[in-house]
mmCIF file of C-alpha atoms in Angstrom:
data_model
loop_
_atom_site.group_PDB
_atom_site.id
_atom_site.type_symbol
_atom_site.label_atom_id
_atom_site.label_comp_id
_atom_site.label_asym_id
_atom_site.label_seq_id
_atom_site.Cartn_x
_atom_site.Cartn_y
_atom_site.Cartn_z
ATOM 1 C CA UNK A 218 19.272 26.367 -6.974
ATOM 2 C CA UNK A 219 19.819 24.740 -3.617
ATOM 3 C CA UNK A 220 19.004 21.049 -5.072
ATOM 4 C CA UNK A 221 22.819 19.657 -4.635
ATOM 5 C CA UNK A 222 22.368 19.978 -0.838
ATOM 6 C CA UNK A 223 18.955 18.154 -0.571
ATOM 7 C CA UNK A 224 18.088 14.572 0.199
ATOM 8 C CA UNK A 225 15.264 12.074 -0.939
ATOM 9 C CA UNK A 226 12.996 11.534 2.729
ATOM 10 C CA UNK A 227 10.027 10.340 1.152
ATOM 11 C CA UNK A 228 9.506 7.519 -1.391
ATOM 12 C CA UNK A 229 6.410 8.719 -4.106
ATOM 13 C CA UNK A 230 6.704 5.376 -6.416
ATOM 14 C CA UNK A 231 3.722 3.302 -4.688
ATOM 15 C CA UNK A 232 4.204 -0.194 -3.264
ATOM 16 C CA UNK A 233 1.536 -2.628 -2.400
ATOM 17 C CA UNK A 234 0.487 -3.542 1.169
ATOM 18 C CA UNK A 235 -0.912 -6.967 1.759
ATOM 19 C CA UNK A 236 -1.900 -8.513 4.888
ATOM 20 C CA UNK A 237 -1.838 -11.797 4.527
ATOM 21 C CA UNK A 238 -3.130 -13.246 8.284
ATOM 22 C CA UNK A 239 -6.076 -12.598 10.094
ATOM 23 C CA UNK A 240 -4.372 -10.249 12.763
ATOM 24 C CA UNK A 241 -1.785 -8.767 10.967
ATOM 25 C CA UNK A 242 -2.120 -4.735 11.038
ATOM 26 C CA UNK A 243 -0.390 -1.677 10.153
ATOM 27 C CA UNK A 244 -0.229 1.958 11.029
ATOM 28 C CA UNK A 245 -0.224 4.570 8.390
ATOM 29 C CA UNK A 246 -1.074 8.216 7.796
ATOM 30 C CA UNK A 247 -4.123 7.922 4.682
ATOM 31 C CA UNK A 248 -3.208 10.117 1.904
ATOM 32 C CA UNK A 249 -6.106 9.828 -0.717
ATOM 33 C CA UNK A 250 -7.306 7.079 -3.565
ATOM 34 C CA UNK A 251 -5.838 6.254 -6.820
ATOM 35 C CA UNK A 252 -6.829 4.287 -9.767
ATOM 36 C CA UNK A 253 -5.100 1.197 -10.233
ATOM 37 C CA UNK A 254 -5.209 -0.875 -13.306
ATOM 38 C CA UNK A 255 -5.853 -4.858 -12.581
ATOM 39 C CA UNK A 256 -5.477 -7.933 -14.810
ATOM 40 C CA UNK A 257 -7.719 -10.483 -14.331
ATOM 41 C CA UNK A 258 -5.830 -13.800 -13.627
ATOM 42 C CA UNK A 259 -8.049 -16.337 -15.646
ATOM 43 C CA UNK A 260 -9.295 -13.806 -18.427
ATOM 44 C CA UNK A 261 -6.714 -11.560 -18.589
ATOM 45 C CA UNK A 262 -8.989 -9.135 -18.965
ATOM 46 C CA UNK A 263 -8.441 -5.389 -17.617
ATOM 47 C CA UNK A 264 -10.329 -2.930 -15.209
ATOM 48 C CA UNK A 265 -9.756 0.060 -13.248
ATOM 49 C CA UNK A 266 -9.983 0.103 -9.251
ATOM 50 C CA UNK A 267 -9.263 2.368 -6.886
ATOM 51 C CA UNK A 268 -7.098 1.600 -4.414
ATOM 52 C CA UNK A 269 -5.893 3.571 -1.167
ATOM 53 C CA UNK A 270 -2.954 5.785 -0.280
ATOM 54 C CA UNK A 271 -1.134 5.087 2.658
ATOM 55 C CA UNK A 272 2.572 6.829 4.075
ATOM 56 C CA UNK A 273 4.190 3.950 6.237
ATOM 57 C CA UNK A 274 7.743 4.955 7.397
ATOM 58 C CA UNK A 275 8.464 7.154 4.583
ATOM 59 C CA UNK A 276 6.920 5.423 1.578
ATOM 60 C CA UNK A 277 3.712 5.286 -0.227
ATOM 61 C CA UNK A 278 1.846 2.047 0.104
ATOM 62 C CA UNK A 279 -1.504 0.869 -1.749
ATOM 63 C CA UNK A 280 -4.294 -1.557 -1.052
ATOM 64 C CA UNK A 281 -7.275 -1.908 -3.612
ATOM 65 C CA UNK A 282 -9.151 -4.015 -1.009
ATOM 66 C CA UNK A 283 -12.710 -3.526 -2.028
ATOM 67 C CA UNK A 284 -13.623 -3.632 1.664
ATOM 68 C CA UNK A 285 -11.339 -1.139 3.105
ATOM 69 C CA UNK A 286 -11.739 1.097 0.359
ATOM 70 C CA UNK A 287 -15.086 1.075 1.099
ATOM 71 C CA UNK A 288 -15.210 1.992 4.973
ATOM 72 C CA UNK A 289 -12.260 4.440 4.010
ATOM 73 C CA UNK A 290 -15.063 6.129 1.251
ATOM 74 C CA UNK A 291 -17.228 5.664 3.991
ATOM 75 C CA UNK A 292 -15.352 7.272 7.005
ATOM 76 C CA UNK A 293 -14.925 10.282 4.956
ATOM 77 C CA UNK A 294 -11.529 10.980 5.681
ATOM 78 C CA UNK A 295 -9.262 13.774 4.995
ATOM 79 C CA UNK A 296 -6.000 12.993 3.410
ATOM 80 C CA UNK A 297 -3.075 13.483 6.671
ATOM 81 C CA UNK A 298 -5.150 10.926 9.075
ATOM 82 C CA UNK A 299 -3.225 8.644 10.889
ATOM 83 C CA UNK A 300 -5.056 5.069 10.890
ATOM 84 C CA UNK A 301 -4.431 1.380 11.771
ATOM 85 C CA UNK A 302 -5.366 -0.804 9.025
ATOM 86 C CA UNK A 303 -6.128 -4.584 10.387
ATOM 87 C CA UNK A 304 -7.130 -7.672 8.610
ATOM 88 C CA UNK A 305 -9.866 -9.193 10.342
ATOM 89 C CA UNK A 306 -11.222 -12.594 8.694
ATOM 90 C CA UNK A 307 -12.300 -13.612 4.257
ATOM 91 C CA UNK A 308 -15.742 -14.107 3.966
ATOM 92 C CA UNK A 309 -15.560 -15.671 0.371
ATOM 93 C CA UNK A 310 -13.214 -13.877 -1.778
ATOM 94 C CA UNK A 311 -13.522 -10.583 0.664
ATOM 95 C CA UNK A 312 -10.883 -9.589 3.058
ATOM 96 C CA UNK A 313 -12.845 -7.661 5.724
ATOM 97 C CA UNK A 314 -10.690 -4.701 7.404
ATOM 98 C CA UNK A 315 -11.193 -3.005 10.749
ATOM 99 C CA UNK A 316 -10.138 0.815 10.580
ATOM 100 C CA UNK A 317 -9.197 2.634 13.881
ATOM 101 C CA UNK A 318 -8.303 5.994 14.074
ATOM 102 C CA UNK A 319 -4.627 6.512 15.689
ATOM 103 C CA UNK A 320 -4.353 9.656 18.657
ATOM 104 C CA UNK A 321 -2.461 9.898 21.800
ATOM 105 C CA UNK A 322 -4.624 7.967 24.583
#
């Protein structure tokens, strides 16, 4: 009943995150996996992957790197934990991620 005096403060409809550069990082709070449906560029041929859920200044960002994916599976973490995402080198077709845990030093 109240709706008319509300505002929008978070941004549900996903984006994708790339990092591009060795280096380049970014801070989010990890929210969970989704499935994401890819088409393969020379086929054209679809699959399923799961990609992570990240909030970054009020909107929900995706990556379906198979590496970070993995050491997020790994970690075990609970949706609400703040990380730092950073791309580290491409061994091949892989983009290899370094995951930190974010806290007040």
């Amino acid at each position: 009943s109240n709706l008319e005096y509300l505002e929008p403060v978070i941004q549900l409809t996903s984006e994708y995150v790339e990092l591009a550069k060795p280096g380049e990082t970014f801070k989010g709070i990890f929210i969970g996996f989704q499935a994401m449906n890819v088409t393969d560029k020379v086929t054209g041929e679809q699959s399923e992957r799961t990609a992570a859920r990240f909030l970054i200044n009020k909107v929900v960002k995706i990556n379906a790197g198979v590496s970070l994916v993995r050491e997020l599976k790994n970690a075990g973490l609970p949706a609400g934990t703040p990380v730092q995402v950073t791309y580290v080198k491409k061994e091949g077709n892989l983009k290899i991620y370094a995951l930190e845990l974010l806290g007040k030093k």
